[in-house]
Short mmCIF file of C-alpha atoms and ligand atoms in Angstrom, two decimals:
data_model
loop_
_atom_site.label_atom_id
_atom_site.label_comp_id
_atom_site.label_asym_id
_atom_site.label_seq_id
_atom_site.Cartn_x
_atom_site.Cartn_y
_atom_site.Cartn_z
CA MET A 1 0.23 0.16 -0.29
CA THR A 2 2.67 2.64 0.83
CA GLU A 3 4.32 1.68 -2.56
CA GLU A 4 0.95 2.41 -3.97
CA THR A 5 0.75 5.94 -2.41
CA THR A 6 4.38 7.05 -3.71
CA LEU A 7 3.58 5.46 -7.14
CA THR A 8 0.34 7.30 -7.91
CA PRO A 9 1.21 10.97 -9.02
CA ASP A 10 -0.74 14.32 -7.57
CA ILE A 11 -4.24 14.11 -9.34
CA ASN A 12 -3.69 17.37 -10.97
CA GLN A 13 -0.64 15.87 -12.58
CA GLN A 14 -2.84 12.29 -13.60
CA ARG A 15 -2.90 11.71 -17.42
CA PHE A 16 -5.31 8.89 -18.56
CA SER A 17 -6.35 7.37 -21.76
CA PHE A 18 -8.47 4.42 -23.15
CA VAL A 19 -6.58 2.71 -26.22
CA ALA A 20 -8.71 0.50 -28.28
CA ILE A 21 -6.63 -2.34 -30.43
CA LEU A 22 -8.86 -3.49 -33.56
CA GLY A 23 -7.75 -5.43 -36.44
CA ALA A 24 -8.71 -8.77 -38.01
CA PRO A 25 -8.82 -12.12 -36.27
CA ASN A 26 -5.28 -13.32 -35.68
CA ALA A 27 -3.61 -10.18 -36.38
CA GLY A 28 -1.42 -10.25 -32.97
CA LYS A 29 -3.98 -7.87 -31.24
CA SER A 30 -3.70 -9.87 -27.77
CA THR A 31 0.06 -10.56 -28.12
CA LEU A 32 0.73 -6.78 -28.58
CA VAL A 33 -1.55 -6.27 -25.17
CA ASN A 34 0.57 -8.64 -23.33
CA GLN A 35 3.95 -7.16 -24.85
CA LEU A 36 2.55 -3.45 -23.71
CA THR A 37 1.72 -4.33 -20.34
CA GLY A 38 4.45 -6.74 -19.88
CA ALA A 39 2.31 -9.24 -18.29
CA LYS A 40 -0.17 -11.87 -19.51
CA VAL A 41 -3.51 -10.46 -19.33
CA SER A 42 -5.09 -11.80 -22.57
CA ILE A 43 -4.85 -15.38 -24.29
CA VAL A 44 -3.07 -15.98 -27.49
CA SER A 45 -3.36 -18.82 -30.05
CA PRO A 46 -2.56 -19.55 -33.41
CA LYS A 47 -6.55 -20.02 -34.29
CA ALA A 48 -8.45 -16.96 -35.60
CA GLN A 49 -10.99 -15.81 -33.23
CA THR A 50 -9.32 -16.58 -29.95
CA THR A 51 -10.62 -13.67 -28.19
CA ARG A 52 -14.25 -13.73 -27.14
CA SER A 53 -14.80 -10.62 -25.50
CA ARG A 54 -13.29 -7.15 -24.38
CA ILE A 55 -10.24 -7.48 -22.44
CA ARG A 56 -8.29 -4.62 -20.38
CA GLY A 57 -4.87 -4.59 -19.64
CA ILE A 58 -3.37 -1.76 -17.79
CA LEU A 59 -0.02 0.28 -18.11
CA VAL A 60 1.45 2.66 -16.08
CA GLN A 61 4.28 4.95 -16.76
CA ASP A 62 5.43 8.20 -14.74
CA ASP A 63 2.30 10.10 -14.62
CA THR A 64 0.18 8.24 -17.21
CA GLN A 65 -2.08 5.54 -16.98
CA LEU A 66 -3.23 3.59 -20.10
CA VAL A 67 -5.92 1.49 -20.32
CA LEU A 68 -5.72 -0.98 -23.27
CA VAL A 69 -8.67 -2.57 -24.44
CA ASP A 70 -8.40 -5.85 -26.43
CA THR A 71 -11.33 -7.02 -28.80
CA PRO A 72 -12.43 -9.70 -30.48
CA GLY A 73 -11.03 -9.71 -34.51
CA ILE A 74 -13.86 -8.19 -36.27
CA PHE A 75 -15.61 -9.84 -38.92
CA LYS A 76 -19.09 -10.32 -40.46
CA ALA A 77 -20.76 -12.44 -37.52
CA SER A 78 -23.80 -14.49 -38.69
CA ARG A 79 -23.85 -15.95 -34.96
CA LYS A 80 -26.09 -13.92 -32.41
CA PHE A 81 -22.87 -14.40 -29.81
CA ASP A 82 -20.25 -13.29 -32.14
CA ARG A 83 -22.53 -10.37 -33.27
CA ALA A 84 -22.43 -9.47 -29.73
CA MET A 85 -18.54 -9.62 -29.60
CA VAL A 86 -18.52 -7.37 -32.59
CA ALA A 87 -20.70 -4.76 -31.02
CA SER A 88 -18.93 -4.75 -27.98
CA ALA A 89 -15.44 -3.88 -29.78
CA TRP A 90 -17.04 -1.27 -31.39
CA SER A 91 -18.23 0.61 -28.33
CA GLU A 92 -15.31 0.22 -26.92
CA SER A 93 -13.44 1.88 -30.08
CA ASP A 94 -16.12 4.93 -29.86
CA GLU A 95 -15.29 5.37 -26.61
CA SER A 96 -11.75 5.46 -26.51
CA ASP A 97 -9.12 8.29 -26.90
CA MET A 98 -6.71 6.35 -29.18
CA ARG A 99 -7.40 3.32 -31.74
CA LEU A 100 -4.53 0.82 -33.09
CA PHE A 101 -5.09 -0.91 -36.14
CA VAL A 102 -3.42 -4.15 -36.23
CA VAL A 103 -2.74 -5.66 -39.56
CA ASP A 104 -0.59 -8.95 -39.88
CA VAL A 105 1.93 -8.01 -42.88
CA GLN A 106 1.99 -11.32 -44.44
CA LYS A 107 -1.82 -11.37 -44.76
CA GLY A 108 -2.27 -7.66 -45.60
CA ILE A 109 -5.45 -6.34 -46.03
CA THR A 110 -7.86 -9.22 -45.82
CA ARG A 111 -11.72 -9.17 -46.03
CA GLU A 112 -11.91 -8.65 -42.49
CA ALA A 113 -9.42 -5.77 -42.26
CA ALA A 114 -10.82 -4.12 -45.20
CA SER A 115 -14.33 -4.26 -43.33
CA ILE A 116 -12.66 -2.94 -40.26
CA LEU A 117 -11.27 0.26 -42.73
CA ALA A 118 -14.52 0.73 -44.14
CA ALA A 119 -16.04 0.94 -40.44
CA LEU A 120 -13.72 3.34 -39.15
CA LYS A 121 -13.91 5.54 -42.19
CA LYS A 122 -17.63 5.53 -41.73
CA ASN A 123 -17.68 6.37 -38.20
CA LYS A 124 -15.14 9.33 -39.07
CA GLN A 125 -12.72 7.76 -36.68
CA LYS A 126 -8.99 8.17 -37.00
CA ALA A 127 -6.35 5.19 -36.00
CA ILE A 128 -2.78 4.69 -35.52
CA LEU A 129 -1.52 2.05 -38.09
CA VAL A 130 0.61 -0.69 -36.36
CA LEU A 131 1.96 -3.42 -38.78
CA ASN A 132 2.32 -6.07 -37.08
CA LYS A 133 4.94 -9.60 -37.07
CA ILE A 134 7.40 -7.54 -39.33
CA ASP A 135 9.72 -10.74 -38.46
CA LEU A 136 7.75 -13.02 -40.85
CA ILE A 137 8.68 -10.91 -43.83
CA ALA A 138 11.36 -8.65 -45.56
CA LYS A 139 11.22 -4.88 -44.90
CA ASP A 140 11.16 -3.77 -48.57
CA ARG A 141 8.16 -5.88 -49.32
CA LEU A 142 6.41 -3.35 -46.78
CA LEU A 143 6.57 -0.32 -48.60
CA PRO A 144 3.79 -1.22 -50.92
CA LEU A 145 1.47 -2.33 -48.19
CA ILE A 146 2.03 0.90 -46.04
CA ALA A 147 1.62 3.09 -48.90
CA GLU A 148 -1.84 1.41 -50.12
CA LEU A 149 -3.24 1.75 -46.35
CA ASN A 150 -2.07 5.60 -45.89
CA MET A 151 -3.83 6.47 -48.71
CA ARG A 152 -6.89 6.23 -47.21
CA GLY A 153 -6.41 9.32 -45.18
CA LEU A 154 -7.25 6.88 -41.66
CA PHE A 155 -4.30 7.28 -40.01
CA THR A 156 -2.02 9.77 -37.90
CA GLU A 157 0.83 7.59 -37.74
CA THR A 158 2.59 4.47 -38.50
CA PHE A 159 4.43 1.65 -36.49
CA LEU A 160 6.12 -1.16 -38.04
CA ILE A 161 6.40 -3.77 -34.95
CA SER A 162 6.78 -7.62 -33.96
CA ALA A 163 4.33 -8.04 -31.31
CA GLN A 164 6.11 -11.19 -30.70
CA SER A 165 9.59 -10.39 -30.20
CA GLY A 166 9.05 -6.86 -29.07
CA GLU A 167 10.53 -5.13 -31.85
CA ASN A 168 9.77 -1.38 -31.91
CA VAL A 169 7.20 -1.87 -29.17
CA ALA A 170 8.84 0.61 -26.60
CA GLU A 171 8.53 3.15 -29.31
CA LEU A 172 4.88 2.62 -30.04
CA LYS A 173 4.45 2.68 -26.16
CA ASP A 174 6.25 5.98 -25.37
CA TYR A 175 4.03 7.41 -28.46
CA LEU A 176 0.86 6.14 -26.67
CA ILE A 177 2.37 7.69 -23.35
CA GLN A 178 2.75 11.06 -24.66
CA HIS A 179 -0.73 11.30 -26.08
CA ALA A 180 -2.64 10.66 -23.33
CA SER A 181 -5.33 12.95 -22.29
CA LYS A 182 -5.07 14.60 -19.11
CA GLY A 183 -7.51 12.74 -16.44
CA MET A 184 -7.53 10.89 -13.49
CA TRP A 185 -6.62 7.67 -12.79
CA MET A 186 -9.07 4.73 -13.31
CA PHE A 187 -7.27 1.87 -11.60
CA PRO A 188 -5.15 1.41 -8.43
CA SER A 189 -1.43 2.04 -9.90
CA ASP A 190 -0.55 -1.79 -9.26
CA GLN A 191 -3.60 -3.37 -11.38
CA ILE A 192 -2.81 -4.78 -14.49
CA THR A 193 -6.05 -6.23 -15.65
CA ASP A 194 -9.76 -5.55 -14.83
CA LEU A 195 -10.63 -9.18 -15.61
CA PRO A 196 -11.73 -10.84 -12.07
CA ASN A 197 -9.35 -13.73 -11.07
CA ARG A 198 -12.20 -16.19 -11.72
CA LEU A 199 -12.81 -15.17 -15.42
CA PHE A 200 -8.77 -14.98 -15.91
CA ALA A 201 -8.52 -18.20 -14.79
CA ALA A 202 -11.41 -19.62 -16.99
CA GLU A 203 -9.52 -17.91 -19.86
CA ILE A 204 -6.22 -19.75 -19.16
CA THR A 205 -8.23 -23.24 -19.34
CA ARG A 206 -9.59 -21.83 -22.78
CA GLU A 207 -6.44 -21.20 -24.64
CA LYS A 208 -5.20 -24.67 -23.64
CA LEU A 209 -8.14 -25.83 -25.25
CA PHE A 210 -7.30 -23.75 -28.26
CA MET A 211 -3.71 -24.99 -28.19
CA ASN A 212 -5.10 -28.66 -27.79
CA LEU A 213 -8.22 -29.80 -29.71
CA GLN A 214 -7.94 -29.53 -33.52
CA GLN A 215 -9.96 -27.49 -35.83
CA GLU A 216 -13.18 -26.18 -35.08
CA LEU A 217 -13.98 -27.69 -31.83
CA PRO A 218 -12.20 -25.11 -29.38
CA TYR A 219 -15.04 -22.71 -30.99
CA THR A 220 -17.62 -24.91 -29.50
CA VAL A 221 -16.51 -24.99 -25.87
CA ALA A 222 -17.11 -22.68 -23.02
CA VAL A 223 -15.16 -22.36 -19.85
CA THR A 224 -16.57 -21.14 -16.29
CA THR A 225 -15.06 -21.20 -12.89
CA THR A 226 -17.92 -22.86 -10.55
CA ASN A 227 -15.64 -22.55 -7.67
CA TRP A 228 -12.45 -20.68 -6.12
CA GLU A 229 -10.78 -21.64 -2.70
CA GLU A 230 -7.84 -20.21 -1.30
CA LYS A 231 -6.36 -22.44 1.41
CA GLU A 232 -2.74 -22.65 2.99
CA SER A 233 -1.65 -25.16 0.39
CA GLY A 234 -2.67 -23.45 -2.38
CA ILE A 235 -5.91 -22.16 -4.69
CA ARG A 236 -8.63 -25.18 -5.44
CA ILE A 237 -10.16 -24.06 -8.63
CA GLU A 238 -12.85 -25.86 -10.11
CA GLN A 239 -14.23 -25.36 -13.74
CA THR A 240 -16.82 -26.75 -15.90
CA ILE A 241 -16.29 -26.87 -19.64
CA PHE A 242 -19.19 -26.65 -21.67
CA VAL A 243 -19.66 -28.72 -25.06
CA GLU A 244 -22.63 -28.33 -27.45
CA ARG A 245 -23.26 -31.80 -28.16
CA GLU A 246 -22.70 -35.34 -26.56
CA SER A 247 -20.45 -36.54 -29.03
CA LEU A 248 -18.09 -33.78 -28.71
CA LYS A 249 -17.22 -35.01 -25.00
CA PRO A 250 -15.36 -37.76 -25.75
CA ILE A 251 -13.08 -35.98 -27.76
CA VAL A 252 -12.69 -33.24 -25.01
CA VAL A 253 -11.99 -36.03 -22.59
CA GLY A 254 -9.72 -38.03 -24.69
CA LYS A 255 -9.07 -42.01 -24.37
CA ASN A 256 -8.84 -42.69 -20.90
CA GLY A 257 -9.13 -38.96 -19.99
CA SER A 258 -5.91 -38.27 -21.56
CA MET A 259 -6.96 -34.93 -23.40
CA ILE A 260 -8.49 -33.56 -20.26
CA LYS A 261 -5.64 -34.61 -17.93
CA LYS A 262 -3.16 -32.86 -21.00
CA ILE A 263 -5.32 -29.92 -21.00
CA GLY A 264 -5.59 -29.38 -17.32
CA GLU A 265 -2.16 -30.00 -16.24
CA SER A 266 -0.78 -27.15 -18.61
CA ALA A 267 -3.50 -24.90 -17.16
CA ARG A 268 -2.63 -25.86 -13.80
CA LYS A 269 1.09 -24.96 -14.48
CA GLU A 270 0.39 -21.78 -15.82
CA LEU A 271 -1.90 -20.71 -13.15
CA SER A 272 0.77 -21.50 -10.63
CA TYR A 273 2.55 -19.57 -12.22
CA LEU A 274 1.18 -16.25 -12.87
CA LEU A 275 -0.89 -16.68 -9.64
CA GLU A 276 2.26 -17.25 -7.95
CA GLN A 277 1.28 -20.35 -5.45
CA PRO A 278 0.35 -23.45 -5.97
CA VAL A 279 -2.88 -24.55 -7.72
CA HIS A 280 -5.16 -27.47 -7.59
CA LEU A 281 -7.33 -27.53 -10.59
CA PHE A 282 -10.43 -29.54 -11.00
CA LEU A 283 -12.15 -30.02 -14.28
CA THR A 284 -15.54 -31.38 -15.32
CA VAL A 285 -16.80 -31.67 -18.90
CA ARG A 286 -20.49 -31.15 -19.38
CA VAL A 287 -22.83 -30.98 -22.30
CA LYS A 288 -24.98 -27.63 -22.41
CA GLU A 289 -26.52 -27.20 -25.95
CA ASN A 290 -26.71 -23.74 -26.91
CA TRP A 291 -24.29 -22.41 -24.41
CA ALA A 292 -23.64 -19.81 -26.67
CA ASN A 293 -27.49 -18.67 -26.15
CA ASP A 294 -27.26 -18.70 -22.69
CA PRO A 295 -27.79 -14.90 -21.19
CA ALA A 296 -25.81 -16.05 -18.24
CA ARG A 297 -22.94 -16.17 -20.46
CA TYR A 298 -23.43 -12.79 -22.06
CA ALA A 299 -23.88 -11.26 -18.55
CA GLU A 300 -20.44 -13.07 -17.44
CA TRP A 301 -18.60 -11.36 -19.97
CA GLY A 302 -20.34 -7.93 -20.33
CA LEU A 303 -22.03 -8.52 -23.67
CA ASP A 304 -25.27 -7.23 -24.83
CA TYR A 305 -27.75 -10.32 -24.84
CA ASN A 306 -30.55 -8.11 -26.89
CA ILE A 307 -28.20 -7.56 -29.47
N1 LIG B 401 5.94 -14.21 -35.92
C1 LIG B 401 4.80 -13.69 -35.13
N2 LIG B 401 3.92 -14.29 -35.05
C2 LIG B 401 2.83 -13.22 -34.06
C3 LIG B 401 3.52 -11.95 -33.93
N3 LIG B 401 2.48 -11.22 -33.20
C4 LIG B 401 1.55 -12.87 -32.52
N4 LIG B 401 2.00 -13.65 -33.17
C5 LIG B 401 1.04 -15.07 -33.37
O1 LIG B 401 -0.31 -14.81 -34.27
C6 LIG B 401 -1.21 -15.84 -33.63
C7 LIG B 401 -2.40 -14.98 -33.16
O2 LIG B 401 -2.01 -13.71 -32.31
P1 LIG B 401 -2.94 -13.69 -31.21
O3 LIG B 401 -2.47 -12.33 -30.35
O4 LIG B 401 -3.58 -14.37 -30.57
O5 LIG B 401 -3.69 -12.56 -32.29
P2 LIG B 401 -5.20 -11.91 -32.08
O6 LIG B 401 -5.06 -10.54 -33.10
O7 LIG B 401 -5.58 -11.37 -30.57
O8 LIG B 401 -6.31 -13.10 -32.25
P3 LIG B 401 -7.88 -12.96 -32.20
O9 LIG B 401 -8.06 -12.88 -30.35
O10 LIG B 401 -8.62 -14.40 -32.87
O11 LIG B 401 -8.66 -11.98 -33.02
C8 LIG B 401 -0.08 -16.14 -32.59
O12 LIG B 401 0.38 -17.64 -32.96
C9 LIG B 401 1.14 -15.39 -32.20
O13 LIG B 401 2.07 -15.86 -31.30
C10 LIG B 401 4.35 -11.10 -34.31
O14 LIG B 401 4.80 -10.55 -34.22
N5 LIG B 401 5.09 -12.42 -34.89
MG1 LIG B 402 -6.86 -12.15 -29.44
#
């Protein structure tokens, strides 16, 4: 506590901004949020549409606090649950002081990227262009992409980064800090995310499902933390994994329980590391048809059910 009072600047000196991170699925938005905050606040996987809702990472430097709003990759949504995600992403963008538009340089202007560009234009929103994954292609191949994107008059600045290795991320961070507005901090100086522990722990397990299950399967699962007990021997966490159909259950459980064991083991290890104490994790797999249409699921994530 004493440390916090020394770190939090005088109210008159505080600077504060929301920064929305937009971009096509898989562009590296969550990786960037983690790199900027220097912590794991948002889960990352090689599969597109990993982030399901708004996740906030909080960054403090000197007098400035930035809230980085990671959003789901925006795409033409057909499922209601997905439409709720898209709506949530755009409302964050509307309310933000600054916006980053993240592009995977290897993929360039995909259909999804183009639809975000169109929406930015329609909403008359300016953004900072962040060309990501520059570790994957030769620098001279970037020039046509930079030129084409900047023709649109939407961007105030361009950064070329690798969110994964951290290349040029410090420059981007400095720029954001310098352009923050005057205003009161919204969070204590030592807080790195506004996601409650129970949701965060469920996200870690969901990341392991994304890593271990094949193809479309991860999109049909949801994870909820049902019990959280802090004991002297560590934290006891109970979670339920919901699958949409009976036939999917054996795939998640695996032969003789091998898959669920593997997923539980890697989630437990990471949670122990991140929470800095022993974790005992208990996973149950349940069938719940249409979990994606369950109002409770929307409420848990702050999504609008009546979209
Ligand atoms: N080589 C390379 N890979 C990266 C970089 N940034 C992210 N990735 C990888 O790209 C994949 C997608 O990264 P995410 O951060 O999950 O992407 P996202 O934009 O949050 O994706 P959604 O949540 O699905 O919208 C992961 O496998 C990352 O490890 C980078 O700078 N270089
Ligand atoms: Mg993401």
